[in-house]
Tab-separated table of C-alpha atoms in Angstrom:
chain	number	residue	atom	x	y	z
A	1	UNK	CA	-61.162	114.284	-134.393
A	2	UNK	CA	-63.301	114.901	-131.300
A	3	UNK	CA	-64.161	118.315	-129.810
A	4	UNK	CA	-66.204	119.209	-126.750
A	5	UNK	CA	-67.833	122.207	-125.092
A	6	UNK	CA	-70.706	122.931	-122.710
A	7	UNK	CA	-74.204	124.333	-122.986
A	8	UNK	CA	-77.521	123.820	-121.205
A	9	UNK	CA	-81.092	122.676	-121.755
A	10	UNK	CA	-83.965	124.550	-120.128
A	11	UNK	CA	-86.564	122.349	-118.425
A	12	UNK	CA	-89.354	124.275	-116.752
A	13	UNK	CA	-87.660	127.377	-115.350
A	14	UNK	CA	-84.368	125.650	-114.556
A	15	UNK	CA	-81.397	124.930	-116.820
A	16	UNK	CA	-79.554	121.615	-116.829
A	17	UNK	CA	-75.957	121.234	-118.058
A	18	UNK	CA	-75.423	119.566	-121.434
A	19	UNK	CA	-72.094	118.349	-122.811
A	20	UNK	CA	-71.859	119.048	-126.558
A	21	UNK	CA	-69.549	116.612	-128.351
A	22	UNK	CA	-68.792	116.531	-132.099
A	23	UNK	CA	-66.736	113.890	-133.859
A	24	UNK	CA	-65.654	114.219	-137.496
A	25	UNK	CA	-64.685	110.861	-138.979
A	26	UNK	CA	-64.530	108.821	-142.173
A	27	UNK	CA	-67.563	107.482	-143.980
A	28	UNK	CA	-70.361	108.640	-146.197
A	29	UNK	CA	-71.218	112.365	-145.812
A	30	UNK	CA	-73.869	112.465	-143.105
A	31	UNK	CA	-74.710	114.400	-139.947
A	32	UNK	CA	-76.148	112.338	-137.082
A	33	UNK	CA	-77.460	113.972	-133.889
A	34	UNK	CA	-77.961	111.773	-130.816
A	35	UNK	CA	-78.867	112.474	-127.200
A	36	UNK	CA	-82.689	112.657	-127.248
A	37	UNK	CA	-82.997	115.790	-129.460
A	38	UNK	CA	-86.334	117.303	-130.438
A	39	UNK	CA	-87.178	118.443	-133.972
A	40	UNK	CA	-85.533	121.867	-133.578
A	41	UNK	CA	-82.278	120.256	-132.403
A	42	UNK	CA	-82.292	117.637	-135.172
A	43	UNK	CA	-82.715	120.403	-137.741
A	44	UNK	CA	-79.648	122.179	-136.385
A	45	UNK	CA	-77.435	120.063	-138.670
A	46	UNK	CA	-78.752	121.832	-141.767
A	47	UNK	CA	-78.583	125.277	-140.148
A	48	UNK	CA	-75.042	124.704	-138.885
A	49	UNK	CA	-73.787	123.379	-142.245
A	50	UNK	CA	-75.082	126.402	-144.138
A	51	UNK	CA	-73.918	128.884	-141.466
A	52	UNK	CA	-70.416	127.362	-141.400
A	53	UNK	CA	-70.039	127.560	-145.183
A	54	UNK	CA	-71.469	131.092	-145.398
A	55	UNK	CA	-69.050	132.208	-142.664
A	56	UNK	CA	-66.028	131.227	-144.772
A	57	UNK	CA	-65.247	127.888	-143.123
A	58	UNK	CA	-65.269	124.392	-144.618
A	59	UNK	CA	-67.848	121.856	-143.570
A	60	UNK	CA	-66.072	118.525	-142.950
A	61	UNK	CA	-66.511	115.801	-145.551
A	62	UNK	CA	-67.479	112.474	-144.017
A	63	UNK	CA	-69.624	111.237	-141.154
A	64	UNK	CA	-70.208	113.833	-138.429
A	65	UNK	CA	-71.670	112.653	-135.113
A	66	UNK	CA	-73.148	115.172	-132.660
A	67	UNK	CA	-73.765	113.922	-129.128
A	68	UNK	CA	-75.709	115.875	-126.500
A	69	UNK	CA	-75.151	114.335	-123.087
A	70	UNK	CA	-76.698	113.201	-120.808
A	71	UNK	CA	-78.558	111.065	-123.308
A	72	UNK	CA	-81.646	110.530	-121.131
A	73	UNK	CA	-82.556	114.245	-120.887
A	74	UNK	CA	-84.624	115.662	-123.746
A	75	UNK	CA	-82.949	118.562	-125.576
A	76	UNK	CA	-85.246	121.274	-126.957
A	77	UNK	CA	-84.902	124.427	-129.023
A	78	UNK	CA	-82.272	125.940	-131.328
A	79	UNK	CA	-79.901	127.140	-128.579
A	80	UNK	CA	-77.345	124.384	-129.358
A	81	UNK	CA	-76.565	125.720	-132.861
A	82	UNK	CA	-73.596	127.885	-131.832
A	83	UNK	CA	-71.846	125.330	-129.551
A	84	UNK	CA	-72.343	122.601	-132.193
A	85	UNK	CA	-70.864	124.821	-134.929
A	86	UNK	CA	-67.837	125.773	-132.821
A	87	UNK	CA	-67.243	122.144	-131.841
A	88	UNK	CA	-67.491	121.161	-135.488
A	89	UNK	CA	-64.828	123.727	-136.413
A	90	UNK	CA	-62.609	122.452	-133.615
A	91	UNK	CA	-63.152	118.804	-134.571
A	92	UNK	CA	-62.189	119.604	-138.179
A	93	UNK	CA	-59.050	121.435	-136.925
A	94	UNK	CA	-60.213	124.883	-138.063
A	95	UNK	CA	-60.329	126.147	-134.460
A	96	UNK	CA	-58.277	125.597	-131.315
A	97	UNK	CA	-60.647	123.799	-128.953
A	98	UNK	CA	-58.766	124.326	-125.654
A	99	UNK	CA	-60.582	127.548	-124.661
A	100	UNK	CA	-64.032	126.059	-125.357
A	101	UNK	CA	-63.783	123.719	-122.389
A	102	UNK	CA	-63.591	126.626	-119.933
A	103	UNK	CA	-66.924	128.258	-120.782
A	104	UNK	CA	-70.574	127.655	-121.670
A	105	UNK	CA	-71.920	128.562	-125.103
A	106	UNK	CA	-75.493	129.193	-126.219
A	107	UNK	CA	-77.099	130.665	-129.325
A	108	UNK	CA	-79.146	130.042	-132.472
A	109	UNK	CA	-77.519	130.436	-135.887
A	110	UNK	CA	-79.001	132.138	-138.917
A	111	UNK	CA	-78.018	130.783	-142.322
A	112	UNK	CA	-75.567	133.667	-142.823
A	113	UNK	CA	-73.798	132.883	-139.542
A	114	UNK	CA	-75.428	135.565	-137.393
A	115	UNK	CA	-76.285	134.586	-133.812
A	116	UNK	CA	-79.927	135.018	-132.896
A	117	UNK	CA	-81.368	135.389	-129.366
A	118	UNK	CA	-82.806	132.359	-127.564
A	119	UNK	CA	-85.111	131.723	-124.622
A	120	UNK	CA	-84.001	131.019	-121.061
A	121	UNK	CA	-80.571	132.697	-121.139
A	122	UNK	CA	-80.929	133.966	-117.566
A	123	UNK	CA	-81.658	130.460	-116.276
A	124	UNK	CA	-78.684	129.104	-118.269
A	125	UNK	CA	-76.332	131.778	-116.893
A	126	UNK	CA	-77.447	131.069	-113.325
A	127	UNK	CA	-76.759	127.366	-113.902
A	128	UNK	CA	-73.317	128.164	-115.349
A	129	UNK	CA	-72.446	130.225	-112.291
A	130	UNK	CA	-73.653	127.409	-110.046
A	131	UNK	CA	-71.247	125.077	-111.871
A	132	UNK	CA	-68.468	127.620	-111.147
A	133	UNK	CA	-67.812	128.427	-114.803
A	134	UNK	CA	-65.832	131.601	-115.413
A	135	UNK	CA	-67.431	132.714	-118.686
A	136	UNK	CA	-70.413	132.246	-120.983
A	137	UNK	CA	-70.873	133.157	-124.653
A	138	UNK	CA	-74.412	134.340	-125.442
A	139	UNK	CA	-76.191	136.118	-128.318
A	140	UNK	CA	-75.600	139.875	-128.177
A	141	UNK	CA	-79.350	140.493	-127.807
A	142	UNK	CA	-79.348	138.347	-124.627
A	143	UNK	CA	-76.152	139.802	-123.148
A	144	UNK	CA	-77.755	142.256	-120.700
A	145	UNK	CA	-80.146	139.575	-119.480
A	146	UNK	CA	-77.211	137.234	-118.763
A	147	UNK	CA	-75.000	139.979	-117.291
A	148	UNK	CA	-77.481	140.629	-114.498
A	149	UNK	CA	-75.938	137.514	-112.909
A	150	UNK	CA	-72.874	138.701	-111.005
A	151	UNK	CA	-69.677	136.678	-110.779
A	152	UNK	CA	-69.474	135.315	-114.334
A	153	UNK	CA	-68.064	136.976	-117.467
A	154	UNK	CA	-70.713	137.389	-120.179
A	155	UNK	CA	-69.414	137.819	-123.736
A	156	UNK	CA	-71.835	139.047	-126.437
A	157	UNK	CA	-71.550	137.197	-129.756
A	158	UNK	CA	-72.779	138.707	-133.024
A	159	UNK	CA	-71.841	135.947	-135.467
A	160	UNK	CA	-70.003	132.656	-135.874
A	161	UNK	CA	-66.784	134.189	-137.238
A	162	UNK	CA	-66.568	136.541	-134.248
A	163	UNK	CA	-67.038	133.644	-131.794
A	164	UNK	CA	-64.310	131.591	-133.499
A	165	UNK	CA	-61.877	134.530	-133.580
A	166	UNK	CA	-62.540	135.312	-129.901
A	167	UNK	CA	-61.907	131.730	-128.785
A	168	UNK	CA	-58.549	131.770	-130.644
A	169	UNK	CA	-57.592	135.136	-129.068
A	170	UNK	CA	-57.511	136.831	-132.469
A	171	UNK	CA	-59.892	139.532	-131.217
A	172	UNK	CA	-60.749	140.863	-127.778
A	173	UNK	CA	-64.314	141.166	-126.488
A	174	UNK	CA	-65.248	143.090	-123.389
A	175	UNK	CA	-67.652	141.279	-121.060
A	176	UNK	CA	-70.982	143.017	-120.627
A	177	UNK	CA	-71.402	144.584	-117.174
A	178	UNK	CA	-74.804	145.473	-115.725
A	179	UNK	CA	-75.390	147.065	-112.334
A	180	UNK	CA	-78.523	145.442	-110.855
A	181	UNK	CA	-79.149	148.402	-108.555
A	182	UNK	CA	-79.326	150.875	-111.446
A	183	UNK	CA	-81.655	148.569	-113.387
A	184	UNK	CA	-83.978	148.188	-110.405
A	185	UNK	CA	-84.205	151.977	-110.064
A	186	UNK	CA	-86.123	152.021	-113.349
A	187	UNK	CA	-88.551	149.289	-112.315
A	188	UNK	CA	-92.181	149.745	-111.269
A	189	UNK	CA	-92.647	153.015	-113.171
A	190	UNK	CA	-96.266	153.484	-114.293
A	191	UNK	CA	-98.351	156.286	-115.731
A	192	UNK	CA	-101.522	155.203	-113.909
A	193	UNK	CA	-102.302	156.782	-110.546
A	194	UNK	CA	-104.988	156.398	-107.878
A	195	UNK	CA	-105.442	160.173	-107.842
A	196	UNK	CA	-107.336	159.756	-111.137
A	197	UNK	CA	-110.031	157.674	-109.414
A	198	UNK	CA	-112.843	159.800	-108.009
A	199	UNK	CA	-114.641	158.523	-104.936
A	200	UNK	CA	-114.464	154.837	-103.885
A	201	UNK	CA	-112.328	155.684	-100.857
A	202	UNK	CA	-113.281	152.494	-98.996
A	203	UNK	CA	-112.263	150.416	-102.038
A	204	UNK	CA	-108.911	152.196	-102.205
A	205	UNK	CA	-108.431	151.395	-98.535
A	206	UNK	CA	-109.205	147.715	-99.170
A	207	UNK	CA	-106.710	147.657	-102.058
A	208	UNK	CA	-104.076	149.296	-99.857
A	209	UNK	CA	-104.568	146.599	-97.228
A	210	UNK	CA	-104.478	143.895	-99.919
A	211	UNK	CA	-101.188	145.086	-101.426
A	212	UNK	CA	-99.583	145.746	-98.021
A	213	UNK	CA	-100.107	142.119	-96.985
A	214	UNK	CA	-100.143	140.389	-100.376
A	215	UNK	CA	-103.820	139.434	-99.977
A	216	UNK	CA	-106.159	138.320	-102.753
A	217	UNK	CA	-109.160	140.604	-103.308
A	218	UNK	CA	-112.566	140.370	-104.992
A	219	UNK	CA	-114.435	143.525	-106.072
A	220	UNK	CA	-118.195	143.319	-106.679
A	221	UNK	CA	-120.062	146.147	-108.344
A	222	UNK	CA	-122.165	147.214	-111.351
A	223	UNK	CA	-120.636	148.070	-114.744
A	224	UNK	CA	-118.993	151.503	-114.782
A	225	UNK	CA	-118.283	151.604	-111.060
A	226	UNK	CA	-114.519	151.624	-111.675
A	227	UNK	CA	-113.467	148.038	-110.874
A	228	UNK	CA	-111.121	147.673	-113.849
A	229	UNK	CA	-109.820	151.223	-113.425
A	230	UNK	CA	-108.923	150.510	-109.803
A	231	UNK	CA	-107.345	147.142	-110.631
A	232	UNK	CA	-105.060	148.597	-113.314
A	233	UNK	CA	-103.650	151.066	-110.778
A	234	UNK	CA	-102.681	148.434	-108.226
A	235	UNK	CA	-99.083	148.086	-109.569
A	236	UNK	CA	-98.551	151.792	-108.810
A	237	UNK	CA	-98.724	151.134	-105.056
A	238	UNK	CA	-96.689	147.920	-104.957
A	239	UNK	CA	-93.351	148.098	-103.104
A	240	UNK	CA	-90.226	148.155	-105.325
A	241	UNK	CA	-88.839	144.940	-106.759
A	242	UNK	CA	-86.078	143.318	-104.731
A	243	UNK	CA	-83.274	141.767	-106.779
A	244	UNK	CA	-84.404	138.242	-105.874
A	245	UNK	CA	-87.984	138.996	-106.956
A	246	UNK	CA	-86.814	140.602	-110.198
A	247	UNK	CA	-84.607	137.609	-111.025
A	248	UNK	CA	-87.406	135.127	-110.292
A	249	UNK	CA	-89.869	137.014	-112.500
A	250	UNK	CA	-87.358	137.633	-115.290
A	251	UNK	CA	-86.372	133.967	-115.395
A	252	UNK	CA	-89.980	132.939	-116.022
A	253	UNK	CA	-90.504	135.559	-118.732
A	254	UNK	CA	-87.180	134.624	-120.328
A	255	UNK	CA	-88.133	130.935	-120.509
A	256	UNK	CA	-91.508	131.917	-122.004
A	257	UNK	CA	-89.778	134.126	-124.598
A	258	UNK	CA	-91.523	137.283	-123.352
A	259	UNK	CA	-88.491	139.254	-122.166
A	260	UNK	CA	-87.888	142.160	-124.590
A	261	UNK	CA	-84.660	141.981	-126.597
A	262	UNK	CA	-81.628	143.671	-124.999
A	263	UNK	CA	-83.425	144.065	-121.646
A	264	UNK	CA	-81.704	142.995	-118.423
A	265	UNK	CA	-84.761	142.520	-116.205
A	266	UNK	CA	-88.530	142.690	-116.241
A	267	UNK	CA	-88.960	146.402	-115.487
A	268	UNK	CA	-92.420	146.330	-113.952
A	269	UNK	CA	-94.270	144.006	-111.668
A	270	UNK	CA	-96.394	141.828	-113.941
A	271	UNK	CA	-100.033	142.796	-114.382
A	272	UNK	CA	-101.751	140.015	-116.306
A	273	UNK	CA	-105.375	140.770	-117.291
A	274	UNK	CA	-107.005	137.486	-118.328
A	275	UNK	CA	-109.977	137.065	-120.668
A	276	UNK	CA	-112.731	134.759	-119.433
A	277	UNK	CA	-112.388	132.444	-122.463
A	278	UNK	CA	-108.969	131.197	-121.288
A	279	UNK	CA	-108.523	127.447	-120.830
A	280	UNK	CA	-107.199	125.809	-117.695
A	281	UNK	CA	-103.974	124.898	-119.553
A	282	UNK	CA	-103.499	128.531	-120.583
A	283	UNK	CA	-104.077	129.643	-117.006
A	284	UNK	CA	-101.715	127.305	-115.128
A	285	UNK	CA	-99.526	126.116	-118.009
A	286	UNK	CA	-99.560	122.981	-120.085
A	287	UNK	CA	-99.316	121.685	-123.658
A	288	UNK	CA	-97.314	118.557	-124.492
A	289	UNK	CA	-94.111	120.274	-123.330
A	290	UNK	CA	-95.136	122.126	-120.141
A	291	UNK	CA	-94.519	125.871	-120.284
A	292	UNK	CA	-95.390	128.698	-117.854
A	293	UNK	CA	-99.051	129.683	-117.728
A	294	UNK	CA	-100.573	133.020	-116.778
A	295	UNK	CA	-100.359	132.300	-113.045
A	296	UNK	CA	-96.577	131.887	-113.375
A	297	UNK	CA	-96.189	134.888	-115.677
A	298	UNK	CA	-97.918	136.905	-112.911
A	299	UNK	CA	-95.338	135.740	-110.310
A	300	UNK	CA	-94.549	138.595	-107.873
A	301	UNK	CA	-97.249	140.671	-109.546
A	302	UNK	CA	-101.003	140.781	-110.177
A	303	UNK	CA	-103.326	138.313	-111.917
A	304	UNK	CA	-106.531	140.164	-112.842
A	305	UNK	CA	-109.686	138.168	-113.595
A	306	UNK	CA	-112.501	140.423	-114.781
A	307	UNK	CA	-116.093	139.092	-114.957
A	308	UNK	CA	-115.168	136.219	-112.628
A	309	UNK	CA	-118.407	134.154	-112.985
A	310	UNK	CA	-117.950	134.085	-116.780
A	311	UNK	CA	-114.805	131.952	-116.495
A	312	UNK	CA	-115.129	128.214	-117.036
A	313	UNK	CA	-115.610	126.335	-113.791
A	314	UNK	CA	-112.628	124.029	-114.355
A	315	UNK	CA	-110.384	127.030	-115.148
A	316	UNK	CA	-111.279	128.625	-111.814
A	317	UNK	CA	-110.842	125.423	-109.844
A	318	UNK	CA	-107.263	124.892	-111.067
A	319	UNK	CA	-106.406	128.164	-109.301
A	320	UNK	CA	-106.758	126.459	-105.922
A	321	UNK	CA	-103.253	124.958	-105.797
A	322	UNK	CA	-101.313	128.095	-106.818
A	323	UNK	CA	-103.428	130.252	-104.488
A	324	UNK	CA	-102.696	127.921	-101.579
A	325	UNK	CA	-99.097	126.852	-102.292
A	326	UNK	CA	-97.645	129.690	-104.383
A	327	UNK	CA	-96.609	127.246	-107.089
A	328	UNK	CA	-98.193	125.015	-109.708
A	329	UNK	CA	-97.180	121.469	-110.631
A	330	UNK	CA	-97.854	120.207	-114.155
A	331	UNK	CA	-97.615	116.531	-115.034
A	332	UNK	CA	-97.443	115.385	-118.648
A	333	UNK	CA	-96.111	112.371	-120.512
A	334	UNK	CA	-92.861	114.285	-121.050
A	335	UNK	CA	-92.440	114.650	-117.285
A	336	UNK	CA	-93.519	116.648	-114.256
A	337	UNK	CA	-92.341	120.137	-113.415
A	338	UNK	CA	-93.129	122.881	-110.936
A	339	UNK	CA	-93.443	126.578	-111.797
A	340	UNK	CA	-93.496	129.395	-109.193
A	341	UNK	CA	-96.845	131.201	-108.979
A	342	UNK	CA	-96.762	133.590	-106.012
A	343	UNK	CA	-99.147	136.254	-107.293
A	344	UNK	CA	-101.820	138.561	-105.927
A	345	UNK	CA	-105.237	137.617	-107.314
A	346	UNK	CA	-107.499	140.562	-108.121
A	347	UNK	CA	-110.970	139.558	-109.316
A	348	UNK	CA	-113.974	141.644	-110.330
A	349	UNK	CA	-117.587	140.754	-111.029
A	350	UNK	CA	-121.117	142.086	-111.301
A	351	UNK	CA	-123.618	141.358	-108.511
A	352	UNK	CA	-126.075	139.769	-110.994
A	353	UNK	CA	-126.278	138.673	-114.656
A	354	UNK	CA	-127.785	142.049	-115.614
A	355	UNK	CA	-125.042	143.966	-113.829
A	356	UNK	CA	-126.894	145.390	-110.811
A	357	UNK	CA	-128.623	144.139	-107.683
A	358	UNK	CA	-131.977	145.595	-108.717
A	359	UNK	CA	-131.884	144.474	-112.361
A	360	UNK	CA	-134.400	142.326	-114.170
A	361	UNK	CA	-132.814	139.036	-113.107
A	362	UNK	CA	-134.876	136.797	-110.869
A	363	UNK	CA	-133.524	135.653	-107.517
A	364	UNK	CA	-132.940	132.174	-108.949
A	365	UNK	CA	-131.009	133.544	-111.953
A	366	UNK	CA	-128.866	135.709	-109.703
A	367	UNK	CA	-128.171	132.767	-107.405
A	368	UNK	CA	-127.139	130.552	-110.339
A	369	UNK	CA	-124.867	133.334	-111.558
A	370	UNK	CA	-123.182	133.729	-108.172
A	371	UNK	CA	-122.919	129.997	-107.579
A	372	UNK	CA	-120.533	129.702	-110.525
A	373	UNK	CA	-117.852	130.641	-107.992
A	374	UNK	CA	-117.285	127.776	-105.571
A	375	UNK	CA	-117.054	128.214	-101.823
A	376	UNK	CA	-113.495	126.771	-101.606
A	377	UNK	CA	-112.280	129.312	-104.162
A	378	UNK	CA	-114.003	132.152	-102.287
A	379	UNK	CA	-112.363	131.062	-99.052
A	380	UNK	CA	-108.976	131.549	-100.679
A	381	UNK	CA	-109.769	135.195	-101.456
A	382	UNK	CA	-108.920	137.212	-98.341
A	383	UNK	CA	-110.827	140.435	-99.029
A	384	UNK	CA	-114.269	140.949	-100.584
A	385	UNK	CA	-115.362	144.537	-101.138
A	386	UNK	CA	-118.403	146.123	-102.728
A	387	UNK	CA	-117.817	148.796	-105.380
A	388	UNK	CA	-120.983	150.921	-105.697
A	389	UNK	CA	-121.794	153.110	-108.685
A	390	UNK	CA	-120.014	156.477	-108.472
A	391	UNK	CA	-122.300	159.355	-107.505
A	392	UNK	CA	-122.635	162.333	-109.829
A	393	UNK	CA	-121.204	164.799	-107.330
A	394	UNK	CA	-117.926	162.831	-107.283
A	395	UNK	CA	-117.743	162.796	-111.088
A	396	UNK	CA	-118.236	166.567	-111.289
A	397	UNK	CA	-115.772	167.253	-108.488
A	398	UNK	CA	-112.582	168.979	-109.680
A	399	UNK	CA	-110.237	167.894	-106.897
A	400	UNK	CA	-108.063	164.791	-107.125
A	401	UNK	CA	-107.832	161.916	-104.680
A	402	UNK	CA	-104.819	160.684	-102.743
A	403	UNK	CA	-101.914	159.959	-105.136
A	404	UNK	CA	-100.394	156.509	-105.496
A	405	UNK	CA	-97.028	157.735	-104.205
A	406	UNK	CA	-98.506	158.509	-100.757
A	407	UNK	CA	-100.327	155.177	-100.552
A	408	UNK	CA	-97.195	153.389	-101.729
A	409	UNK	CA	-95.112	154.882	-98.909
A	410	UNK	CA	-97.503	153.399	-96.340
A	411	UNK	CA	-97.390	150.044	-98.130
A	412	UNK	CA	-93.574	150.075	-98.187
A	413	UNK	CA	-93.436	150.752	-94.438
A	414	UNK	CA	-95.864	147.897	-93.718
A	415	UNK	CA	-93.895	145.524	-95.973
A	416	UNK	CA	-90.658	146.536	-94.233
A	417	UNK	CA	-92.181	145.458	-90.914
A	418	UNK	CA	-93.125	142.106	-92.437
A	419	UNK	CA	-89.687	141.621	-94.007
A	420	UNK	CA	-88.076	142.066	-90.591
A	421	UNK	CA	-90.684	139.826	-88.949
A	422	UNK	CA	-90.161	136.928	-91.369
A	423	UNK	CA	-86.405	137.287	-91.700
A	424	UNK	CA	-84.883	133.855	-92.191
A	425	UNK	CA	-88.129	132.295	-93.469
A	426	UNK	CA	-87.546	131.605	-97.177
A	427	UNK	CA	-91.158	130.855	-98.083
A	428	UNK	CA	-92.795	133.716	-96.148
A	429	UNK	CA	-92.369	137.268	-97.411
A	430	UNK	CA	-95.677	138.853	-96.420
A	431	UNK	CA	-98.627	138.286	-94.096
A	432	UNK	CA	-100.746	136.472	-96.689
A	433	UNK	CA	-98.139	133.672	-96.799
A	434	UNK	CA	-98.194	132.961	-93.067
A	435	UNK	CA	-98.811	129.407	-91.902
A	436	UNK	CA	-100.590	128.225	-88.775
A	437	UNK	CA	-97.419	128.443	-86.667
A	438	UNK	CA	-96.791	131.988	-87.854
A	439	UNK	CA	-100.360	132.990	-86.983
A	440	UNK	CA	-99.903	131.752	-83.427
A	441	UNK	CA	-96.638	133.637	-83.106
A	442	UNK	CA	-97.518	136.937	-84.793
A	443	UNK	CA	-101.325	137.233	-84.758
A	444	UNK	CA	-102.202	136.614	-81.103
A	445	UNK	CA	-105.455	138.261	-79.924
A	446	UNK	CA	-106.471	139.863	-76.670
A	447	UNK	CA	-109.687	138.765	-74.935
A	448	UNK	CA	-111.848	141.510	-76.479
A	449	UNK	CA	-110.684	140.777	-80.028
A	450	UNK	CA	-111.044	137.036	-79.501
A	451	UNK	CA	-114.628	137.439	-78.302
A	452	UNK	CA	-115.507	139.627	-81.279
A	453	UNK	CA	-114.026	137.118	-83.715
A	454	UNK	CA	-115.821	134.190	-82.050
A	455	UNK	CA	-119.213	135.893	-82.427
A	456	UNK	CA	-118.445	136.761	-86.067
A	457	UNK	CA	-117.550	133.165	-86.885
A	458	UNK	CA	-120.805	131.942	-85.366
A	459	UNK	CA	-123.094	134.577	-86.901
A	460	UNK	CA	-121.540	134.547	-90.387
A	461	UNK	CA	-120.874	130.775	-90.422
A	462	UNK	CA	-117.344	131.278	-91.675
A	463	UNK	CA	-115.010	128.364	-92.417
A	464	UNK	CA	-111.717	127.594	-90.668
A	465	UNK	CA	-109.876	128.919	-93.704
A	466	UNK	CA	-111.843	132.179	-93.482
A	467	UNK	CA	-110.820	132.418	-89.808
A	468	UNK	CA	-107.136	132.284	-90.838
A	469	UNK	CA	-107.729	134.888	-93.537
A	470	UNK	CA	-109.281	137.286	-91.013
A	471	UNK	CA	-106.249	136.949	-88.750
A	472	UNK	CA	-103.856	137.581	-91.638
A	473	UNK	CA	-105.742	140.662	-92.814
A	474	UNK	CA	-105.950	141.923	-89.217
A	475	UNK	CA	-102.178	141.563	-88.916
A	476	UNK	CA	-101.740	143.666	-92.064
A	477	UNK	CA	-104.128	146.370	-90.854
A	478	UNK	CA	-102.165	146.588	-87.607
A	479	UNK	CA	-98.896	146.817	-89.574
A	480	UNK	CA	-100.272	149.724	-91.622
A	481	UNK	CA	-101.171	151.485	-88.378
A	482	UNK	CA	-97.728	150.767	-86.901
A	483	UNK	CA	-99.059	148.622	-84.060
A	484	UNK	CA	-97.216	145.570	-82.728
A	485	UNK	CA	-100.385	143.867	-81.490
A	486	UNK	CA	-103.804	143.373	-83.101
A	487	UNK	CA	-106.725	145.180	-81.466
A	488	UNK	CA	-110.489	144.958	-81.841
A	489	UNK	CA	-110.600	147.695	-84.521
A	490	UNK	CA	-108.279	145.666	-86.737
A	491	UNK	CA	-110.449	142.569	-86.276
A	492	UNK	CA	-113.603	144.564	-87.005
A	493	UNK	CA	-112.236	145.918	-90.288
A	494	UNK	CA	-110.975	142.476	-91.331
A	495	UNK	CA	-114.383	140.903	-90.599
A	496	UNK	CA	-116.016	143.589	-92.724
A	497	UNK	CA	-113.947	142.334	-95.667
A	498	UNK	CA	-115.345	138.804	-95.177
A	499	UNK	CA	-119.049	139.540	-94.891
A	500	UNK	CA	-119.871	140.312	-98.497
A	501	UNK	CA	-119.610	136.752	-99.742
A	502	UNK	CA	-121.980	135.580	-96.987
A	503	UNK	CA	-124.514	138.287	-97.814
A	504	UNK	CA	-124.621	137.213	-101.456
A	505	UNK	CA	-123.942	133.496	-101.298
A	506	UNK	CA	-125.347	132.656	-97.890
């Protein structure tokens, strides 16, 4: 007898529908799985057989054929265990199969019949809703993650016997309900605060501008000046997650298997500190079966690169595409896929190999050290700021600086202006993402500002890309001040954030 249900295969960060068909027929006892399965899927036959028997059911005697369609799409992972087992029970007339055709099913089986969590449940649930399915059966540990998708009933499954009884209406299960608004209220909480940082007021200002407009920033200063301390506090001044941003980020972490069990969403904007020994594949994603890299795991958050010149040159150069396009495309023999990578790059470095400008390094050694960072990569970093050593009087001072909550309020107001400005533009959410047409429309200059910028371009020998970055940063500075138009003060401050690289690399 033939039985059929539906599941999905995750490819990249998207899920693709898969028809699960099981036929129990005559012949020598054998389980055959077809439909381009990987090793984990082929091994499901042994897991399913043991789980079925340990759950009190009979495994059919004879030839059992499992087909995962479409046959030309590779199927990966253990998430097909539960739908295969239920189809097998239906095909062997131990379960009424009518209700299985009205829902999607996903889950890995333990040998005792328990249902274990799997990766990519959020992406699968979104795909099920897109296909206008009314219900989905998922592992209980993944239920909250799936229930964040509104408009589809999510049923948590603990074990194989429970799933079979539910499909035959022998027991009732209540669908899991999650209110996205209440979940988002808990997001972005952090114990770190800018009030703990003494001094460095101009650096805090630069970070405020960077976060308000989504700009990349490079901090240069000696060891102990507070670069890492400042970077770790950046998430505390980010605006709250929107539901779309939270779903995008959670989907990536779910596919990567990094979403904590029984969590509905990623609760904080990602902050990904990267060690300088990372490979280019680890940074942008790779391996034989492409998976999200650090740039994608930092989507809608912060990617922090400390000791920037110590990174391998090829690892830094692969950052160009995600910095420019907000996504990364990986091509392998298995296929080509695109991962979102709209992050804020925060980089830190010393001014010389010894850690200070006046160290024992020669001018040639310092130049070689600084030249490890290419000009094209520098041009993609909007703000460069010097972080000097903290003076003793600041360290001994008892008072605290401005708290993150106050800075965050200003950032939220500036982002609200940008949200209204770019309403209707799907790919533009903040000033850093503006294109050339947007710059002409929203970053027009008066004669005084234009003259100032023209002289700066000539004197500092800035590139055309640097010119665009100055306009974008100027637009953000004006937004923070509540001004509709950019004035000369905004241009002057933005130019100040572009001079440091020319002083050191010129």
